[in-house]
XYZ file of C-alpha atoms in Angstrom:
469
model
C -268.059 30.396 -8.280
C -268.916 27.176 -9.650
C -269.057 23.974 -7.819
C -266.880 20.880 -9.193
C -269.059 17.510 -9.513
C -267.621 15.072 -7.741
C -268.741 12.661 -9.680
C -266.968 13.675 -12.755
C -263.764 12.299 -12.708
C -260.447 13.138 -15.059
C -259.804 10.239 -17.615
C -256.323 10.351 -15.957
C -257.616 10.168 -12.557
C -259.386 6.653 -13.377
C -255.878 5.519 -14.850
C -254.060 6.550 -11.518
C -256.963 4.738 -9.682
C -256.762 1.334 -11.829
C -253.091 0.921 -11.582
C -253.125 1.533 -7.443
C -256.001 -1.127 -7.627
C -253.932 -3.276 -9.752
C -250.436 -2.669 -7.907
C -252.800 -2.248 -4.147
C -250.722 -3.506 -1.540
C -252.344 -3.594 1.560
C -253.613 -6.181 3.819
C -253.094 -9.762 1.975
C -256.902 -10.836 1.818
C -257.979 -7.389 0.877
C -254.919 -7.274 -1.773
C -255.272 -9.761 -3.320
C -259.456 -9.191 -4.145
C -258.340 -5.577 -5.226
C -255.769 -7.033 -7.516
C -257.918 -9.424 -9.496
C -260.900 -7.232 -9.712
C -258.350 -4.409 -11.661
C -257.322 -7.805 -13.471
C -260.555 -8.666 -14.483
C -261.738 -5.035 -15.330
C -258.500 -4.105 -17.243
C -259.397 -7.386 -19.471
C -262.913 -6.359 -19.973
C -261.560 -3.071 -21.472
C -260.581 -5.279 -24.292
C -258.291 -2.344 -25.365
C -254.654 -3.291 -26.680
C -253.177 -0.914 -23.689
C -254.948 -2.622 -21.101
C -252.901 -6.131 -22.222
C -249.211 -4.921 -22.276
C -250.345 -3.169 -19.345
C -250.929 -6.346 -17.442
C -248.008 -7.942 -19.625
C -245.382 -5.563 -18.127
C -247.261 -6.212 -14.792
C -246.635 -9.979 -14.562
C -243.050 -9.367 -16.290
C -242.224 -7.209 -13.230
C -242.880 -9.825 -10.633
C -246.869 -8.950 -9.580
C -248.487 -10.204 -6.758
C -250.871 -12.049 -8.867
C -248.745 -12.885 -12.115
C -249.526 -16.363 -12.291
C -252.958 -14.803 -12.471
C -252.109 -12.194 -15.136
C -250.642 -14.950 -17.662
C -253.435 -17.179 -17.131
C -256.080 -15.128 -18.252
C -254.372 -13.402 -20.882
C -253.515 -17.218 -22.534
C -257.265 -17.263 -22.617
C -257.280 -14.481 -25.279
C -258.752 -15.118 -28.239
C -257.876 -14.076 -31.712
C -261.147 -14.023 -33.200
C -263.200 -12.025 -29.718
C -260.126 -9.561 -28.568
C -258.117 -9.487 -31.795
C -256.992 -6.025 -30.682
C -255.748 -7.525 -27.452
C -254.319 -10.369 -28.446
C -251.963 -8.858 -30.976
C -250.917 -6.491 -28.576
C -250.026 -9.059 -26.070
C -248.364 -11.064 -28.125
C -246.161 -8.258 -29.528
C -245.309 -7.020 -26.506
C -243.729 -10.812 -25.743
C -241.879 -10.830 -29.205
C -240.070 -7.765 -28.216
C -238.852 -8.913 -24.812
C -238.462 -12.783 -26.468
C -241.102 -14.073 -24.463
C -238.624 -14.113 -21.505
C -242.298 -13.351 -19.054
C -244.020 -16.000 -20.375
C -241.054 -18.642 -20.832
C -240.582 -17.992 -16.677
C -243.820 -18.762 -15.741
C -243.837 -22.050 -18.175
C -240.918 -23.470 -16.745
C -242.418 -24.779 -13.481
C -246.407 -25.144 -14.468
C -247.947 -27.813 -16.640
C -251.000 -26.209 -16.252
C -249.402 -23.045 -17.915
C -248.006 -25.041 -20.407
C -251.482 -26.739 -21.581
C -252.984 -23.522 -21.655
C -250.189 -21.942 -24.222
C -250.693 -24.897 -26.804
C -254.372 -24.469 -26.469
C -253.590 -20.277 -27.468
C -251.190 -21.790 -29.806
C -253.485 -23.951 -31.596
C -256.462 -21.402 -32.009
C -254.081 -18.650 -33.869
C -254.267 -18.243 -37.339
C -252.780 -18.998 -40.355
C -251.100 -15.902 -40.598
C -246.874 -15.398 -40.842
C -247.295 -13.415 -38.032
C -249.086 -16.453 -35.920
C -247.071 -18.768 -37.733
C -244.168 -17.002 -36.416
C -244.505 -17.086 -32.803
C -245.491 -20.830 -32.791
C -242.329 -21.388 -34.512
C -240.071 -19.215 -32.171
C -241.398 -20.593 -29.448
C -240.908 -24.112 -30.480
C -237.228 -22.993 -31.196
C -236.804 -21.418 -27.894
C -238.306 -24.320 -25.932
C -237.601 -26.922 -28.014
C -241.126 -28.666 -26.858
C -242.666 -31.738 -28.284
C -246.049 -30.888 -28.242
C -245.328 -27.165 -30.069
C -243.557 -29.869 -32.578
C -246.217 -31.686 -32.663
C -248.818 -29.079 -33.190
C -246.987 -27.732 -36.304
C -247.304 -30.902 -37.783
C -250.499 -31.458 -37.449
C -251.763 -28.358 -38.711
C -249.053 -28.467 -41.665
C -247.385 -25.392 -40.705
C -244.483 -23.436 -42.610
C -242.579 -20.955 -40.751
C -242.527 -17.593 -42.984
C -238.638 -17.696 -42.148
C -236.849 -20.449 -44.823
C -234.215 -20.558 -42.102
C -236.243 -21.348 -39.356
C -238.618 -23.922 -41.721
C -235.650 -25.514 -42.420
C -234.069 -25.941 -38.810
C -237.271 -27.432 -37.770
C -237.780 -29.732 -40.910
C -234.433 -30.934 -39.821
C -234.444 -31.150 -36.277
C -237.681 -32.847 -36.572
C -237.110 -35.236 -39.238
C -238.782 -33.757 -42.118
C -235.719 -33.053 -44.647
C -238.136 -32.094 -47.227
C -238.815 -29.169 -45.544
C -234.826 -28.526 -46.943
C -234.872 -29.966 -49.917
C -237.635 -28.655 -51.465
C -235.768 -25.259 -51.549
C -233.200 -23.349 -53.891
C -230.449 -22.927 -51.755
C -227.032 -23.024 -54.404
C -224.478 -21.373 -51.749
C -225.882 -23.004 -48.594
C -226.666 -20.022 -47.027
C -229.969 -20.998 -45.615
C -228.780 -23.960 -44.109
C -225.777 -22.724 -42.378
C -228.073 -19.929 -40.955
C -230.489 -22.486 -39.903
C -227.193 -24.483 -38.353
C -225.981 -21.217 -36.585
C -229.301 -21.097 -34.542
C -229.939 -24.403 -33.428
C -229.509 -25.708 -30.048
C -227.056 -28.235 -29.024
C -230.366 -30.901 -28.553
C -231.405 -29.607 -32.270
C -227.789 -30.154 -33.363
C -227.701 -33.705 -32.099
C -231.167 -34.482 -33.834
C -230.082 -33.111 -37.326
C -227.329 -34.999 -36.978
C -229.751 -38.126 -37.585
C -231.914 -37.071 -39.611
C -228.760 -35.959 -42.025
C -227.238 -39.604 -41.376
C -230.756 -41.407 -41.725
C -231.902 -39.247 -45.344
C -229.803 -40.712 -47.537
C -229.697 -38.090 -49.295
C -226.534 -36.991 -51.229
C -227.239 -33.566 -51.909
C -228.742 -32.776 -48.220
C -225.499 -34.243 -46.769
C -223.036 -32.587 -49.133
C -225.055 -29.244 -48.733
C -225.009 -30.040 -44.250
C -221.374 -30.497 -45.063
C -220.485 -26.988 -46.625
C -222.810 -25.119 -44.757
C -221.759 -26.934 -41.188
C -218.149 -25.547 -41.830
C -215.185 -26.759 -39.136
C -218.268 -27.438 -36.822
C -219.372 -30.882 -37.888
C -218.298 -33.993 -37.614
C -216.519 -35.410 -40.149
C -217.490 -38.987 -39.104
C -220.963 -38.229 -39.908
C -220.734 -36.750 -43.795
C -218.818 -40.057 -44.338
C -221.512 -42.216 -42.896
C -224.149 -40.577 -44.032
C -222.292 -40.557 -47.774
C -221.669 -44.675 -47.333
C -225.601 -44.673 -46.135
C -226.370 -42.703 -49.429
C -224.044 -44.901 -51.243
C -222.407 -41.699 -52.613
C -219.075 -42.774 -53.841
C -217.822 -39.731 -55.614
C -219.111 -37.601 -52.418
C -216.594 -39.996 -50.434
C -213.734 -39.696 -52.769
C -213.772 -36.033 -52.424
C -213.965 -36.256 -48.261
C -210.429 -37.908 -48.782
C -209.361 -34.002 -49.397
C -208.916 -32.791 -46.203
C -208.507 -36.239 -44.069
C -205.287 -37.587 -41.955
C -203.763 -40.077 -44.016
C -204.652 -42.989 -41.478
C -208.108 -42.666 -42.256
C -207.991 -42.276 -45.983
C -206.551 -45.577 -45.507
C -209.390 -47.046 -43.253
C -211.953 -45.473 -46.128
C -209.666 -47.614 -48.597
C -209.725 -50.528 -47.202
C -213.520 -50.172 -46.723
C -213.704 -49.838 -50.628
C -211.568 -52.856 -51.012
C -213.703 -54.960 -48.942
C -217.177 -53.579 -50.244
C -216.040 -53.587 -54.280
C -217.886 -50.070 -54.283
C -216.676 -47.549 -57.237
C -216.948 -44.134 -57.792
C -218.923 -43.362 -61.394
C -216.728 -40.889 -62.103
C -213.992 -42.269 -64.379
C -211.169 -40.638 -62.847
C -212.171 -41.240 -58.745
C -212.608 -44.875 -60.475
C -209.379 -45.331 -61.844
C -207.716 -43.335 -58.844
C -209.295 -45.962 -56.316
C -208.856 -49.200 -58.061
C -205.741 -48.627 -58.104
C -204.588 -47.962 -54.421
C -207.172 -50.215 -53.407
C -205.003 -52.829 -55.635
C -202.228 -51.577 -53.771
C -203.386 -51.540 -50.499
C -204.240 -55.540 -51.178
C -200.590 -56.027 -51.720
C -199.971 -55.131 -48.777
C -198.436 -57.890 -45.884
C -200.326 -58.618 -43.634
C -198.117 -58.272 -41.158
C -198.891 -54.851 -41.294
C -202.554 -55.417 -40.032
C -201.382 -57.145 -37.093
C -198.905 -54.333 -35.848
C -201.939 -51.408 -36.427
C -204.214 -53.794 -34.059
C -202.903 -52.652 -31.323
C -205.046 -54.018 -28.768
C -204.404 -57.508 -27.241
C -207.037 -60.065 -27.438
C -210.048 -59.664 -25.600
C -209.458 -55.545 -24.350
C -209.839 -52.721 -26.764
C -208.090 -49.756 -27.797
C -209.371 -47.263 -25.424
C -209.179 -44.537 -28.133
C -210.697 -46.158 -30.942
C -213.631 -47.084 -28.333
C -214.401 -43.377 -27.170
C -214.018 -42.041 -30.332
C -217.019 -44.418 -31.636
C -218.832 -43.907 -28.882
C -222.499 -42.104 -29.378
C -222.755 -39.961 -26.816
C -225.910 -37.648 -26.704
C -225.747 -34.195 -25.366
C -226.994 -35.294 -21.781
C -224.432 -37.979 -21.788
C -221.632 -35.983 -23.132
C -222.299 -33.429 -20.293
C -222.692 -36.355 -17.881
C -219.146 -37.913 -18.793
C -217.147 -34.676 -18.672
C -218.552 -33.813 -15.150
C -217.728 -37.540 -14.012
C -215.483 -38.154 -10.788
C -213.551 -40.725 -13.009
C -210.797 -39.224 -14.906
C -210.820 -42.008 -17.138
C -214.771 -41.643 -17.842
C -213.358 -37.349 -18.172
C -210.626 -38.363 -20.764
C -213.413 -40.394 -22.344
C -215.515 -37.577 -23.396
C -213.023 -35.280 -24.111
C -211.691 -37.690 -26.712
C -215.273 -38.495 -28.525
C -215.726 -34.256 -28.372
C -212.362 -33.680 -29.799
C -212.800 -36.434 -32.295
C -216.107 -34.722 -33.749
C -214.767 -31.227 -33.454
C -216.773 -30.226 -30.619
C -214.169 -28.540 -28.304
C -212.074 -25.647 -29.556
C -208.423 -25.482 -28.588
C -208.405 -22.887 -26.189
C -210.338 -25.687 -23.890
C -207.747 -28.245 -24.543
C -204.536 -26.255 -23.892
C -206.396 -25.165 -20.267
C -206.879 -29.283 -19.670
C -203.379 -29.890 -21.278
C -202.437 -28.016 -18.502
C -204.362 -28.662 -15.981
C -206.396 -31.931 -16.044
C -205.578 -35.490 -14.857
C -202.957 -37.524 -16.954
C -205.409 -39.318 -18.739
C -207.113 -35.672 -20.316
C -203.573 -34.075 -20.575
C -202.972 -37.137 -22.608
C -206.091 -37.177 -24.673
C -205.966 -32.746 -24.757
C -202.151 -33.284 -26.516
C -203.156 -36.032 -28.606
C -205.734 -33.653 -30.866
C -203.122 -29.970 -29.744
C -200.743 -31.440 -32.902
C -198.167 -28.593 -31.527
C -194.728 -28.401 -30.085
C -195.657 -26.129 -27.123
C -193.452 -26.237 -23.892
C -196.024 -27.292 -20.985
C -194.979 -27.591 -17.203
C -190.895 -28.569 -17.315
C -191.458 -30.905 -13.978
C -194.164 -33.553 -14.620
C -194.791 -37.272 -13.738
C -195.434 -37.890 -17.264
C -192.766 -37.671 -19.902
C -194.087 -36.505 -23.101
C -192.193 -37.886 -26.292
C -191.525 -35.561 -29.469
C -192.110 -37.359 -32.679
C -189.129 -37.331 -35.117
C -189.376 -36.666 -38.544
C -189.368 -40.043 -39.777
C -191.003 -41.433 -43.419
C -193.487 -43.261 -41.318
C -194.256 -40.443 -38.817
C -194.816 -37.674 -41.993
C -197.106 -40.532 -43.481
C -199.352 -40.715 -40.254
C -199.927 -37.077 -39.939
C -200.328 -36.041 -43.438
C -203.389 -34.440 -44.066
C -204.607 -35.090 -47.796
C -203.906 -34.075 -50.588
C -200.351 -32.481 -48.593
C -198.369 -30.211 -50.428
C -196.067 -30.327 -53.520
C -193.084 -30.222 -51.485
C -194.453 -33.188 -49.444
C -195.477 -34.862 -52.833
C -191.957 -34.701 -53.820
C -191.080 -35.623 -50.482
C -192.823 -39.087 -50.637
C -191.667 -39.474 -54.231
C -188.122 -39.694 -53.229
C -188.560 -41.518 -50.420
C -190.767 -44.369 -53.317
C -187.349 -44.622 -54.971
C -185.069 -45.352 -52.070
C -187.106 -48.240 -51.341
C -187.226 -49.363 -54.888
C -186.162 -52.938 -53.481
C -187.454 -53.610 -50.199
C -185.928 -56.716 -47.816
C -188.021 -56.823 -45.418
C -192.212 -57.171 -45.177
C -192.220 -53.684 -42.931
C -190.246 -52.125 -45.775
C -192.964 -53.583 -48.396
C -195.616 -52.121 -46.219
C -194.191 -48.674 -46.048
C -193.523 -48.990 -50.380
C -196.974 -49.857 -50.585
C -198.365 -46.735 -48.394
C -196.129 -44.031 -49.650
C -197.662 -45.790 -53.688
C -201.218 -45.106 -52.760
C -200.242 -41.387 -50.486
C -198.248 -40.325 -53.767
C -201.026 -41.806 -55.978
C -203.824 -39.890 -54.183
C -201.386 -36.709 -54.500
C -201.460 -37.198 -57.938
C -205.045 -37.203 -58.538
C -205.381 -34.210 -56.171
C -202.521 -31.875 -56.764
C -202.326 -32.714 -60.859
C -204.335 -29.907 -61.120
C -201.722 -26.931 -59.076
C -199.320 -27.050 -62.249
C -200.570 -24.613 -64.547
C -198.621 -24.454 -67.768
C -199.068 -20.333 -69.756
C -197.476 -18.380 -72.093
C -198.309 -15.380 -69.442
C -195.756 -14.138 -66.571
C -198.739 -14.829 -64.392
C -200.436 -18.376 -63.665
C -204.704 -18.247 -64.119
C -205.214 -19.513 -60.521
C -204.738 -18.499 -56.940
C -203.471 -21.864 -55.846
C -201.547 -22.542 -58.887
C -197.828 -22.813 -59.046
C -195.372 -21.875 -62.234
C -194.000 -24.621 -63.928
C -190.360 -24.004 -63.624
C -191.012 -23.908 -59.605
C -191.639 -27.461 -59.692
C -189.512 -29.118 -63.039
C -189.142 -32.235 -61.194
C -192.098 -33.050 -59.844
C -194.612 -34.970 -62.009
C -197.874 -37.099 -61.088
C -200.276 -39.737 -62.994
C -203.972 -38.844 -62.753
């Protein structure tokens, strides 16, 4: 019978023994030396198992995973390629959640991950974790780094999100993008922090084409406020006429009376004609009527026009809506509201719920007739369906039957005796006008049963309804 050497061991007994060694769990002193001796021997293996071995180590909460991450940063592309490709794939796949853990608390950490950062290659695969991680933690120095060595992220989405998160719109607009679709992708996937910085570098480009593309691919989560003052920044003027589609009257008529103190065009002949002439109007009118819309008494401040110009930062906003004052609450519901930043399912609950000033500000932007609480200290007035109340909450261009609406009202004040009479003429000339550049287009006139366009209306729907352009 032959003896067994007991010095030849089973490749699988020497695993078993290593991970006891690296997992050993007796005495601490004793430990601990056990531990970072199977650390340092598992790294000397330089084999690509050995590093998601001690990856899924420090990932499960190991004795020594401060340790573990440390020395595995230290990994070099060029000595250990096998390793370090290894390790860093076995991050992607659990989104660096391991290493993002330990960064949080550790400077030291996070100097040694820009140092691994700096000494990877130019590959797309290198180029792609420095540019997820910068993404996912939003740092600086990963920012920095990326500039510096002129990095492009192989993903056009995620090249462009940083280009404009980090001020660099050419990043953007040195691509084909005709639908938008690599923008709004890149909007989808940005942080609230990112969102706040694109929204300057989009206001600071001057750049027509970057804001008009931010303001299809944004969608109903934008701000409004910010295509127009980026636009005016760009001195776009045919981009402004066409944010009139789609804006409360009121405004329209702020943006008018902008163009009427500026004696900016648009180039196209048709905006051109369309705002000369209710700028003309709006001239005309008294002004009476200016003093009425200033609310606000000398020296104070509407309270709404003030939040809703605020510039409130995401820290800030957060700040204000947690605030013990319910004015300071109101406040920053208001600007958020304002800028499209709260949905409606968040302002019914505060309609509901909230201090007066918030269930005022919540109903203000609800525009519904819902039935709230029937016993409240604050009565809540309808608004009847008055010329000057359908004027105020018309949202350009309207419809035809609104057109035609406003058109008959225009002739029953064909003489008006009073200056408030004049003034409401004068509005319901430049809504109707603006109607008439926007809607001339819905009448479709065909020999066919069927009209050419989905929005277009047959002719003998609408015999009395006509419009200048």
């Amino acid at each position: 019978m032959k003896q067994n050497n007991p010095e030849r061991i089973q490749p699988h007994t020497m695993m078993t023994n290593r991970n006891r060694a690296l997992f050993d769990n007796r005495l601490p002193v004793i430990g601990s030396m056990l531990r970072r001796k199977a650390i340092a021997r598992l790294l000397r293996n330089d084999t690509p198992d050995d590093a998601v071995k001690l990856a899924h180590a420090a990932a499960k909460g190991h004795p020594e995973s401060g340790e573990i991450i440390t020395r595995l940063l230290q990994l070099s592309p060029q000595r250990s390629p096998g390793m370090h490709a290894a390790l860093w794939s076995c991050w992607k796949q659990e989104q660096y959640t391991s290493l993002k853990k330990k960064l949080r608390n550790s400077t030291e950490l996070e100097a040694l991950m820009l140092k691994a950062l700096e000494q990877m290659t130019d590959s797309d695969e290198h180029s792609m974790i420095i540019f997820t991680l910068w993404h996912q933690l939003d740092n600086p120095a990963i920012a920095e780094l990326i500039r510096r060595s002129r990095r492009h992220a192989p993903s056009l989405e995620l090249d462009t999100l940083f280009g404009l998160a980090e001020h660099e719109p050419d990043r953007y607009l040195t691509l084909d993008d005709p639908d938008c679709s690599i923008l709004e992708k890149a909007l989808l996937t940005a942080s609230p922090a990112q969102k706040q910085r694109i929204n300057t570098t989009i206001l600071n480009s001057r750049s027509s084409r970057l804001v008009k593309a931010y303001d299809r691919a944004a969608g109903n989560s934008h701000s409004p406020e910010l295509v127009i003052d980026a636009l005016m920044s760009a001195e776009d003027h045919d981009g402004l006429f066409e944010q009139l589609r789609g804006m409360p009257f009121p405004r329209a008529l702020d943006l008018i009376a902008w163009w009427s103190a500026t004696g900016a065009r648009p180039s196209d002949p048709a905006r051109k004609a369309t705002i000369e002439r209710v700028t003309a109007i709006y001239q005309a009118i008294p002004d009476t009527l200016s003093g009425v819309r200033e609310t606000a008494p000398p020296g104070t401040q509407d309270a709404l026009l003030f939040w809703q110009q605020q510039n409130l930062t995401g820290k800030d906003q957060n700040s204000a809506s947690t605030s013990p004052d319910p004015l300071q609450r109101a406040g920053a519901l208001h600007h958020a509201a304002y800028r499209n930043r709260t949905g409606d399912r968040e302002l019914r609950l505060i309609a509901a719920t909230g201090s007066w000033p918030e269930q005022l500000v919540a109903r203000l932007h609800l525009f519904s007739n819902e039935t709230f609480r029937p016993h409240e200290h604050v009565c809540w007035l309808e608004s009847r369906n008055t010329i000057e109340s359908r004027l105020l909450s018309t949202i350009l261009p309207g419809t035809v039957e609104e057109s035609q609406y406003f058109l008959d009202r225009l002739d029953e004040l064909e003489h008006p005796s009073d200056s408030a009479r004049k003034a409401l003429k004068l509005m319901l000339e430049i809504i109707t006008t603006l109607q008439g550049h926007f809607l001339a287009g819905v009448i479709s006139v065909d020999d066919h049963d069927d009209a050419p366009h989905d929005h277009a209306i047959e002719t003998e729907n609408a015999e009395h309804i006509s419009w200048e352009s």
